[in-house]
CSV table of C-alpha atoms in Angstrom, one decimal:
chain,number,residue,atom,x,y,z
U,1,MET,CA,202.3,144.5,74.1
U,2,LYS,CA,205.8,143.2,74.6
U,3,ASN,CA,207.1,146.8,75.0
U,4,ILE,CA,204.6,147.7,77.7
U,5,PRO,CA,206.8,146.6,80.7
U,6,LEU,CA,209.8,148.3,79.2
U,7,ALA,CA,207.7,151.5,78.7
U,8,ILE,CA,206.5,151.4,82.3
U,9,TRP,CA,210.1,150.8,83.5
U,10,ILE,CA,211.3,153.8,81.5
U,11,ALA,CA,208.5,156.0,82.7
U,12,PHE,CA,209.1,155.1,86.3
U,13,PHE,CA,212.8,155.8,86.2
U,14,ARG,CA,213.1,158.6,83.8
U,15,ARG,CA,215.0,161.5,85.3
U,16,LYS,CA,214.2,165.2,85.1
U,17,PRO,CA,216.7,167.1,82.8
U,18,ILE,CA,218.4,170.1,84.2
U,19,GLU,CA,216.6,172.9,82.4
U,20,PRO,CA,218.0,176.0,80.7
U,21,ILE,CA,217.6,179.3,82.6
U,22,ILE,CA,214.1,180.5,82.9
U,23,LYS,CA,212.4,183.1,84.9
U,24,THR,CA,210.8,182.1,88.2
U,25,ARG,CA,207.1,182.9,88.7
U,26,LEU,CA,207.6,183.3,92.5
U,27,LYS,CA,208.6,186.6,94.2
U,28,LYS,CA,212.3,186.8,95.1
U,29,CYS,CA,212.5,188.6,98.4
U,30,LEU,CA,214.2,186.4,101.1
U,31,GLY,CA,217.7,187.0,102.6
U,32,THR,CA,220.0,185.0,104.9
U,33,PHE,CA,218.4,186.4,108.1
U,34,ASP,CA,214.9,185.6,106.7
U,35,LEU,CA,215.9,182.0,106.0
U,36,THR,CA,217.7,181.5,109.3
U,37,ALA,CA,214.6,182.8,111.2
U,38,LEU,CA,212.5,180.4,109.1
U,39,GLY,CA,214.8,177.5,109.9
U,40,VAL,CA,215.0,178.3,113.6
U,41,GLY,CA,211.3,179.0,113.8
U,42,SER,CA,210.4,175.7,112.0
U,43,THR,CA,212.6,173.7,114.4
U,44,LEU,CA,212.7,175.3,117.8
U,45,GLY,CA,209.3,174.9,119.5
U,46,VAL,CA,207.9,171.5,120.3
U,47,GLY,CA,211.2,170.1,121.4
U,48,VAL,CA,211.8,172.7,124.1
U,49,TYR,CA,208.3,173.0,125.5
U,50,VAL,CA,206.9,169.5,125.0
U,51,ILE,CA,209.5,166.8,124.2
U,52,ILE,CA,212.3,167.4,126.8
U,53,GLY,CA,210.2,166.5,129.8
U,54,THR,CA,208.5,163.6,128.1
U,55,VAL,CA,211.8,162.0,127.0
U,56,ALA,CA,213.5,162.7,130.4
U,57,TYR,CA,210.6,161.0,132.3
U,58,LYS,CA,210.0,158.0,130.1
U,59,LEU,CA,213.3,157.1,128.3
U,60,ALA,CA,216.5,158.9,129.1
U,61,GLY,CA,216.4,160.7,132.5
U,62,PRO,CA,219.1,163.4,132.8
U,63,SER,CA,220.9,161.9,129.7
U,64,VAL,CA,218.2,163.5,127.6
U,65,VAL,CA,221.0,166.1,127.0
U,66,VAL,CA,223.0,163.3,125.3
U,67,SER,CA,219.9,162.2,123.4
U,68,PHE,CA,219.6,165.7,121.9
U,69,LEU,CA,223.3,165.8,121.0
U,70,ILE,CA,223.0,162.4,119.2
U,71,ALA,CA,219.9,163.7,117.4
U,72,ALA,CA,221.6,167.0,116.6
U,73,ILE,CA,224.6,165.1,115.0
U,74,SER,CA,222.3,163.1,112.8
U,75,SER,CA,220.4,166.2,111.8
U,76,ILE,CA,223.6,168.2,111.0
U,77,PHE,CA,224.8,165.4,108.7
U,78,ALA,CA,221.4,165.6,106.9
U,79,GLY,CA,221.8,169.4,106.9
U,80,LEU,CA,225.2,169.2,105.3
U,81,CYS,CA,223.6,167.3,102.4
U,82,TYR,CA,221.0,170.0,102.0
U,83,ALA,CA,223.3,172.9,102.6
U,84,GLY,CA,226.3,171.7,100.7
U,85,ILE,CA,229.3,172.7,102.9
U,86,ASN,CA,231.6,170.4,100.9
U,87,PHE,CA,233.0,172.2,97.9
U,88,PHE,CA,234.3,170.7,94.7
U,89,THR,CA,235.0,172.0,91.3
U,90,LEU,CA,233.7,171.3,87.8
U,91,ILE,CA,235.8,172.3,84.8
U,92,SER,CA,234.1,173.0,81.5
U,93,SER,CA,235.6,172.5,78.0
U,94,ASN,CA,236.8,176.1,78.2
U,95,LEU,CA,238.6,175.3,81.5
U,96,MET,CA,236.2,177.6,83.3
U,97,VAL,CA,236.2,176.6,86.9
U,98,CYS,CA,232.9,176.9,88.8
U,99,SER,CA,233.1,176.1,92.5
U,100,PHE,CA,229.7,175.1,93.8
U,101,GLN,CA,228.1,173.4,96.7
U,102,GLU,CA,225.9,170.3,97.1
U,103,PHE,CA,222.2,170.2,96.9
U,104,GLY,CA,221.1,173.7,97.9
U,105,ALA,CA,223.4,174.7,95.0
U,106,LEU,CA,223.9,171.8,92.7
U,107,VAL,CA,220.4,171.2,91.7
U,108,PRO,CA,218.7,174.3,90.5
U,109,ARG,CA,214.9,174.3,90.0
U,110,ALA,CA,214.3,177.4,87.9
U,111,GLY,CA,217.6,177.5,86.0
U,112,TYR,CA,221.0,176.1,85.3
U,113,ARG,CA,223.9,177.0,83.1
U,114,ARG,CA,226.0,173.8,82.9
U,115,PHE,CA,229.5,175.2,83.3
U,116,LEU,CA,229.6,179.0,83.5
U,117,THR,CA,226.9,179.9,86.0
U,118,ILE,CA,225.3,178.1,88.9
U,119,LEU,CA,221.9,179.5,89.9
U,120,PHE,CA,220.6,178.1,93.2
U,121,PHE,CA,217.0,177.0,93.1
U,122,SER,CA,215.7,173.9,94.8
U,123,ARG,CA,212.6,172.1,95.7
U,124,SER,CA,213.9,170.0,98.6
U,125,ALA,CA,214.2,166.2,98.5
U,126,TYR,CA,211.5,166.0,95.8
U,127,ILE,CA,213.5,167.7,93.0
U,128,TYR,CA,216.7,166.1,94.1
U,129,SER,CA,215.3,162.6,93.8
U,130,TYR,CA,213.6,163.5,90.5
U,131,ILE,CA,216.9,164.5,88.9
U,132,CYS,CA,219.1,161.8,90.5
U,133,VAL,CA,216.9,158.7,90.9
U,134,GLY,CA,213.8,158.9,88.8
U,135,GLU,CA,210.1,159.9,88.5
U,136,LEU,CA,208.6,157.1,90.5
U,137,MET,CA,210.8,157.8,93.5
U,138,ALA,CA,210.2,161.6,93.1
U,139,PHE,CA,206.5,160.9,93.2
U,140,VAL,CA,206.7,158.9,96.3
U,141,ILE,CA,209.0,161.4,98.0
U,142,GLY,CA,206.8,164.3,97.0
U,143,TRP,CA,203.8,162.7,98.6
U,144,ASN,CA,205.9,161.7,101.6
U,145,LEU,CA,207.0,165.4,102.0
U,146,ILE,CA,203.5,166.7,101.7
U,147,LEU,CA,202.3,164.3,104.4
U,148,GLU,CA,205.3,165.1,106.6
U,149,TYR,CA,204.6,168.8,106.5
U,150,ILE,CA,200.9,168.4,106.9
U,151,ILE,CA,201.3,166.1,109.9
U,152,GLY,CA,204.0,168.3,111.4
U,153,ALA,CA,201.8,171.4,111.1
U,154,ALA,CA,198.8,169.5,112.6
U,155,SER,CA,200.9,168.3,115.6
U,156,VAL,CA,202.2,171.8,116.3
U,157,ALA,CA,198.7,173.3,116.1
U,158,ARG,CA,197.5,170.7,118.5
U,159,SER,CA,200.4,171.6,120.9
U,160,TYR,CA,199.6,175.3,120.5
U,161,SER,CA,196.0,174.6,121.6
U,162,VAL,CA,197.2,172.7,124.7
U,163,TYR,CA,199.4,175.6,125.9
U,164,LEU,CA,196.8,178.3,125.2
U,165,ASP,CA,194.2,176.1,126.9
U,166,GLY,CA,196.5,176.1,130.0
U,167,LEU,CA,196.4,179.9,130.1
U,168,CYS,CA,192.6,179.6,130.2
U,169,ASP,CA,192.5,176.9,132.9
U,170,ASN,CA,191.5,174.3,130.4
U,171,ALA,CA,188.3,176.1,129.5
U,172,ILE,CA,188.6,175.1,125.8
U,173,LYS,CA,189.1,171.4,126.6
U,174,ASN,CA,186.3,171.3,129.2
U,175,PHE,CA,183.8,172.9,126.8
U,176,LEU,CA,184.7,170.8,123.8
U,177,SER,CA,184.9,167.6,125.8
U,178,LYS,CA,181.4,168.3,127.2
U,179,TYR,CA,179.6,169.1,124.0
U,180,LEU,CA,181.7,167.6,121.1
U,181,THR,CA,183.1,164.2,122.2
U,182,LEU,CA,184.5,161.7,119.7
U,183,PRO,CA,184.3,157.9,119.9
U,184,GLN,CA,187.2,156.4,121.8
U,185,SER,CA,190.1,155.3,119.5
U,186,ASP,CA,193.8,154.8,119.6
U,187,TRP,CA,194.2,157.2,116.7
U,188,PHE,CA,191.7,160.0,117.3
U,189,ALA,CA,191.6,162.6,120.0
U,190,SER,CA,188.9,162.6,122.7
U,191,TYR,CA,187.3,165.8,121.2
U,192,PRO,CA,187.6,167.8,118.0
U,193,ASP,CA,190.1,170.7,118.5
U,194,LEU,CA,188.2,173.5,116.8
U,195,PHE,CA,190.8,176.1,117.9
U,196,ALA,CA,193.6,174.2,116.2
U,197,PHE,CA,191.5,174.0,113.0
U,198,THR,CA,190.8,177.7,113.0
U,199,LEU,CA,194.5,178.6,113.8
U,200,VAL,CA,195.8,176.6,110.8
U,201,MET,CA,193.2,178.1,108.4
U,202,LEU,CA,194.1,181.7,109.6
U,203,LEU,CA,197.8,181.1,109.0
U,204,SER,CA,197.0,179.6,105.6
U,205,VAL,CA,195.4,182.9,104.7
U,206,LEU,CA,198.5,184.7,106.0
U,207,LEU,CA,200.8,182.6,103.9
U,208,SER,CA,198.7,183.3,100.9
U,209,PHE,CA,199.4,187.0,101.2
U,210,GLY,CA,203.1,186.6,100.5
U,211,VAL,CA,206.3,185.0,101.7
U,212,LYS,CA,207.8,188.3,102.9
U,213,GLU,CA,204.8,189.1,105.1
U,214,SER,CA,205.0,185.6,106.6
U,215,THR,CA,208.7,185.8,107.4
U,216,GLN,CA,208.2,189.1,109.2
U,217,PHE,CA,205.9,187.3,111.6
U,218,THR,CA,208.3,184.5,111.9
U,219,LYS,CA,211.2,186.8,112.8
U,220,ILE,CA,209.2,188.6,115.5
U,221,PHE,CA,208.1,185.3,117.1
U,222,THR,CA,211.5,183.8,116.8
U,223,VAL,CA,213.1,186.7,118.7
U,224,VAL,CA,210.4,186.4,121.5
U,225,ASN,CA,211.0,182.6,121.7
U,226,PHE,CA,214.8,183.0,122.0
U,227,MET,CA,214.4,185.7,124.7
U,228,VAL,CA,212.2,183.4,126.7
U,229,ILE,CA,214.6,180.5,126.3
U,230,LEU,CA,217.5,182.7,127.4
U,231,TYR,CA,215.4,183.8,130.4
U,232,CYS,CA,214.7,180.1,131.3
U,233,VAL,CA,218.4,179.3,131.1
U,234,ILE,CA,219.6,182.3,133.1
U,235,VAL,CA,217.0,182.1,135.8
U,236,GLY,CA,217.1,178.4,136.0
U,237,ALA,CA,220.9,178.5,136.5
U,238,PHE,CA,220.3,179.9,140.1
U,239,LYS,CA,218.4,176.7,141.0
U,240,LEU,CA,220.8,174.0,139.6
U,241,ASP,CA,221.3,171.0,141.8
U,242,PHE,CA,223.9,168.4,140.6
U,243,HIS,CA,222.2,165.9,142.9
U,244,ASN,CA,219.4,165.6,140.3
U,245,TRP,CA,221.9,164.0,137.9
U,246,ARG,CA,222.8,161.3,140.4
U,247,ILE,CA,219.6,160.4,142.1
U,248,ASP,CA,219.6,157.3,144.2
U,249,PRO,CA,216.9,154.8,143.1
U,250,LYS,CA,215.7,154.7,146.8
U,251,GLU,CA,214.6,158.3,146.4
U,252,ILE,CA,212.2,157.4,143.5
U,253,PRO,CA,208.6,156.7,144.7
U,254,PRO,CA,207.7,153.0,144.2
U,255,GLU,CA,204.7,153.8,142.1
U,256,ILE,CA,206.9,155.5,139.5
U,257,ASP,CA,209.1,153.6,137.0
U,258,GLY,CA,212.2,155.8,137.4
U,259,GLY,CA,214.8,153.2,136.3
U,260,SER,CA,218.0,152.8,138.3
U,261,GLY,CA,218.6,156.5,139.0
U,262,GLY,CA,221.8,158.3,138.1
U,263,PHE,CA,222.6,160.0,134.8
U,264,PHE,CA,221.6,157.0,132.7
U,265,PRO,CA,218.6,155.7,134.7
U,266,PHE,CA,217.3,153.6,131.8
U,267,GLY,CA,220.7,152.7,130.4
U,268,ILE,CA,222.3,153.5,127.1
U,269,ASN,CA,219.4,151.9,125.3
U,270,GLY,CA,217.1,154.5,126.9
U,271,THR,CA,219.3,157.3,125.8
U,272,ILE,CA,219.4,156.0,122.2
U,273,ALA,CA,215.6,155.6,122.2
U,274,GLY,CA,215.3,159.1,123.5
U,275,ALA,CA,217.5,160.3,120.7
U,276,ALA,CA,215.0,158.8,118.2
U,277,ILE,CA,212.2,160.9,119.7
U,278,CYS,CA,214.5,164.0,120.0
U,279,PHE,CA,215.2,163.7,116.3
U,280,TYR,CA,211.7,164.8,115.7
U,281,SER,CA,212.6,168.1,117.4
U,282,PHE,CA,215.0,169.0,114.6
U,283,VAL,CA,212.6,168.4,111.8
U,284,GLY,CA,211.9,171.6,110.0
U,285,PHE,CA,215.3,172.9,108.8
U,286,ASP,CA,214.7,171.4,105.4
U,287,ALA,CA,211.9,173.9,104.9
U,288,ILE,CA,214.7,176.3,103.9
U,289,ALA,CA,215.6,174.1,100.9
U,290,THR,CA,212.1,174.7,99.4
U,291,THR,CA,212.6,178.5,99.2
U,292,GLY,CA,215.2,178.5,96.4
U,293,GLU,CA,213.2,180.4,93.9
U,294,GLU,CA,212.3,183.1,96.4
U,295,VAL,CA,215.8,183.8,97.7
U,296,LEU,CA,217.7,186.9,96.6
U,297,ASN,CA,221.1,185.2,96.7
U,298,PRO,CA,220.6,181.4,97.2
U,299,GLN,CA,224.2,180.5,96.5
U,300,ARG,CA,225.2,182.2,99.7
U,301,SER,CA,222.0,182.3,101.8
U,302,LEU,CA,220.9,178.6,101.6
U,303,PRO,CA,224.0,176.9,103.1
U,304,ILE,CA,224.6,179.6,105.7
U,305,SER,CA,221.0,179.7,107.0
U,306,ILE,CA,220.7,175.9,107.2
U,307,ILE,CA,223.9,175.4,109.3
U,308,ALA,CA,223.2,178.5,111.4
U,309,SER,CA,219.7,177.4,112.2
U,310,LEU,CA,220.8,173.9,113.2
U,311,THR,CA,223.6,175.3,115.4
U,312,LEU,CA,221.4,177.7,117.2
U,313,VAL,CA,218.7,175.1,117.8
U,314,THR,CA,221.1,172.5,119.1
U,315,LEU,CA,222.5,175.0,121.6
U,316,ALA,CA,219.0,176.0,122.8
U,317,TYR,CA,217.8,172.4,123.2
U,318,CYS,CA,220.9,171.2,125.1
U,319,ALA,CA,220.9,174.3,127.4
U,320,VAL,CA,217.2,174.0,128.3
U,321,ALA,CA,217.5,170.2,128.8
U,322,THR,CA,220.5,170.7,131.1
U,323,VAL,CA,218.8,173.3,133.2
U,324,GLN,CA,215.4,171.5,133.3
U,325,THR,CA,216.9,168.1,134.5
U,326,MET,CA,219.3,169.7,137.0
U,327,MET,CA,216.5,171.9,138.5
U,328,TRP,CA,214.1,169.1,139.3
U,329,PRO,CA,214.2,165.3,139.4
U,330,TYR,CA,213.5,163.6,136.0
U,331,TRP,CA,211.0,161.2,137.5
U,332,ASP,CA,208.6,164.1,138.3
U,333,GLN,CA,208.5,165.6,134.9
U,334,PHE,CA,205.6,163.7,133.5
U,335,HIS,CA,203.3,166.8,133.9
U,336,GLU,CA,202.2,168.5,130.7
U,337,PRO,CA,203.6,171.0,130.0
U,338,SER,CA,206.7,170.1,132.0
U,339,LEU,CA,208.9,173.2,131.8
U,340,PRO,CA,206.5,175.6,133.5
U,341,TYR,CA,205.8,172.9,136.1
U,342,VAL,CA,209.5,172.6,136.9
U,343,PHE,CA,209.9,176.4,137.4
U,344,ASP,CA,206.8,176.4,139.6
U,345,ARG,CA,208.2,173.6,141.8
U,346,VAL,CA,211.5,175.4,142.4
U,347,GLY,CA,209.8,178.6,143.6
U,348,TYR,CA,209.3,180.5,140.4
U,349,PRO,CA,205.5,180.5,139.8
U,350,PHE,CA,205.7,183.8,138.0
U,351,ALA,CA,207.8,182.1,135.3
U,352,GLN,CA,204.9,180.0,134.2
U,353,LYS,CA,203.2,182.8,132.3
U,354,ILE,CA,206.5,184.0,130.7
U,355,ILE,CA,207.3,180.4,129.6
U,356,THR,CA,203.8,180.0,128.2
U,357,ILE,CA,204.2,183.2,126.2
U,358,GLY,CA,207.5,181.9,124.8
U,359,ALA,CA,205.9,178.6,124.1
U,360,LEU,CA,203.1,180.2,122.1
U,361,ALA,CA,205.7,182.3,120.2
U,362,GLY,CA,207.8,179.2,119.5
U,363,LEU,CA,204.9,177.1,118.4
U,364,SER,CA,203.7,179.9,116.2
U,365,THR,CA,207.0,180.0,114.3
U,366,SER,CA,207.1,176.2,114.2
U,367,LEU,CA,203.6,176.2,112.7
U,368,ILE,CA,204.4,178.9,110.1
U,369,GLY,CA,207.6,177.1,109.3
U,370,GLY,CA,205.8,173.8,109.0
U,371,MET,CA,203.1,175.2,106.8
U,372,PHE,CA,205.4,177.2,104.6
U,373,PRO,CA,206.9,174.3,102.5
U,374,MET,CA,203.6,172.4,102.0
U,375,PRO,CA,202.2,174.5,99.1
U,376,ARG,CA,205.7,174.8,97.5
U,377,ILE,CA,206.1,171.0,97.2
U,378,ILE,CA,202.5,170.7,95.8
U,379,TYR,CA,203.3,173.5,93.4
U,380,ALA,CA,206.5,171.8,92.3
U,381,MET,CA,204.8,168.5,91.6
U,382,ALA,CA,201.9,170.1,89.8
U,383,ASP,CA,204.3,172.1,87.7
U,384,ASP,CA,206.0,168.8,86.8
U,385,ARG,CA,202.6,167.3,85.9
U,386,LEU,CA,202.6,164.9,88.8
U,387,LEU,CA,199.6,166.5,90.4
U,388,PHE,CA,196.6,168.4,89.0
U,389,ASN,CA,197.6,171.5,86.9
U,390,PHE,CA,195.4,173.9,88.8
U,391,LEU,CA,197.6,173.4,91.9
U,392,ALA,CA,200.5,175.1,90.1
U,393,LYS,CA,198.7,178.4,89.5
U,394,ILE,CA,200.4,181.5,91.0
U,395,ASN,CA,198.4,184.4,92.2
U,396,ASN,CA,199.3,187.5,90.0
U,397,ARG,CA,199.0,189.9,92.9
U,398,PHE,CA,200.8,188.0,95.7
U,399,LYS,CA,203.1,185.8,93.6
U,400,THR,CA,202.3,182.8,95.8
U,401,PRO,CA,200.6,179.4,95.1
U,402,VAL,CA,197.3,180.4,96.8
U,403,ILE,CA,195.3,177.4,95.7
U,404,ALA,CA,198.0,174.9,96.9
U,405,THR,CA,198.4,176.9,100.1
U,406,MET,CA,194.7,176.8,101.0
U,407,ILE,CA,194.2,173.1,100.1
U,408,SER,CA,197.3,172.0,102.1
U,409,GLY,CA,196.2,174.2,105.0
U,410,LEU,CA,192.7,172.6,105.0
U,411,LEU,CA,194.2,169.1,105.1
U,412,ALA,CA,196.5,170.1,108.0
U,413,ALA,CA,193.6,171.8,109.8
U,414,VAL,CA,191.4,168.6,109.6
U,415,MET,CA,194.2,166.5,111.0
U,416,ALA,CA,194.9,168.9,113.8
U,417,MET,CA,191.2,168.9,114.7
U,418,PHE,CA,190.8,165.1,114.9
U,419,PHE,CA,194.1,163.4,115.6
U,420,ASP,CA,196.1,163.0,118.8
U,421,ILE,CA,199.7,164.6,119.1
U,422,ASP,CA,201.5,161.2,119.8
U,423,GLN,CA,200.1,159.6,116.7
U,424,LEU,CA,200.9,162.6,114.6
U,425,ALA,CA,204.5,162.6,115.8
U,426,GLU,CA,205.0,158.9,115.0
U,427,MET,CA,203.6,159.3,111.5
U,428,MET,CA,205.8,162.3,110.8
U,429,SER,CA,209.2,160.7,111.9
U,430,ILE,CA,208.9,157.9,109.4
U,431,GLY,CA,208.4,160.3,106.5
U,432,THR,CA,211.3,162.5,107.5
U,433,LEU,CA,213.8,159.7,107.7
U,434,LEU,CA,212.9,158.5,104.2
U,435,ALA,CA,213.3,162.0,102.8
U,436,TYR,CA,216.8,162.4,104.4
U,437,ILE,CA,217.9,159.0,103.1
U,438,LEU,CA,216.9,159.9,99.6
U,439,VAL,CA,218.8,163.2,99.8
U,440,ALA,CA,222.0,161.4,100.9
U,441,ILE,CA,221.7,158.9,98.1
U,442,SER,CA,221.2,161.7,95.6
U,443,ILE,CA,224.3,163.4,96.9
U,444,LEU,CA,226.3,160.3,96.0
U,445,ILE,CA,224.8,160.1,92.6
U,446,LEU,CA,225.5,163.7,91.8
U,447,ARG,CA,229.1,163.6,93.0
U,448,TYR,CA,230.1,160.3,91.4
U,449,CYS,CA,227.9,160.0,88.3
U,450,TRP,CA,227.3,162.3,85.4
U,451,ILE,CA,223.6,163.0,85.0
């Protein structure tokens, strides 16, 4: 009996050994471009079409551009921990020098030769914390990541439904609100979004067919999304008005809380608060870190794709935020969705349909990118006996964790059907920050402690 507390302590903090080389059961088929498209697609969507107008109107005004830069810097630091841009050397007893990178490279999931060869397989923050911190923290982070991706997928599906409904003159909302209302609550939506539920389940089936097939869709939608964003920036550049960055408070209608006008209408505090919301827009790049076992050359592809995707997304966010706030006063961007509204107000009503197409493409890639890591985290935990064993089963034909994919998809679909977007976003941000903190701690342990 005296040894029970000690046994529990040992069980909670035992760390996963780095295993000898074994064959992966997943299909290796992803290259650098596939991963970059996955990272960009996972990240670039909700921020451009939903968050920019909301943050500009409520918190930051024109300084939403600065908010995105602050959020980008924070995300890039987290990305450096994942990607491993910092190099250092490890010398074996035979004086064999192996230069390798941080987490995307340092912690292999499917194989590792201590000094001679580094194979790059990872399972995101889950496996990092398991190897560096211990089993209890790995269990917590694993569940945290599962909830993060499920909530993220649900929020994107809900946003997708809003944009598509806009194309149909709110026919979906009007029908469901009339016949399928829900009790009023701070947490639940006013009606069950059956379209969002169906969309998530259909994409779960697509993801079950194979990772290569899923990334093909992601690449197509990502290209369409970027073309629409480029269109918005170029066309919007002809309507820029610097006066919208230095609006006099007397010009703001009295019924609207527009702050003190100017570039920082709500002060620096508003800009920082806006950065906290904008940080949510960068969530998704860590999906790349979960693909290690399916990458052809992870040693090269993982770091390049993470940094490339973050760079592209940052440029896109800042460009659209600049154009949107200079085209139209920030205090009149409370309409949802705000970007098509701004283009309509400056005399480009035809741009609404084009932007909506880009929004649907961007949200499609965000949804696929958000759903992609979910079954892989579940598969990793089940493979380590921290979840039910049947969740680790791989389909012999498609080489994907079909059971984990469909179960995680069902959970995301249910949340998308019943929960409101704002509540989903708040729940997701907490989980993301915890995962990033654990990755940074694990980096320090790996660099300065022998495991």
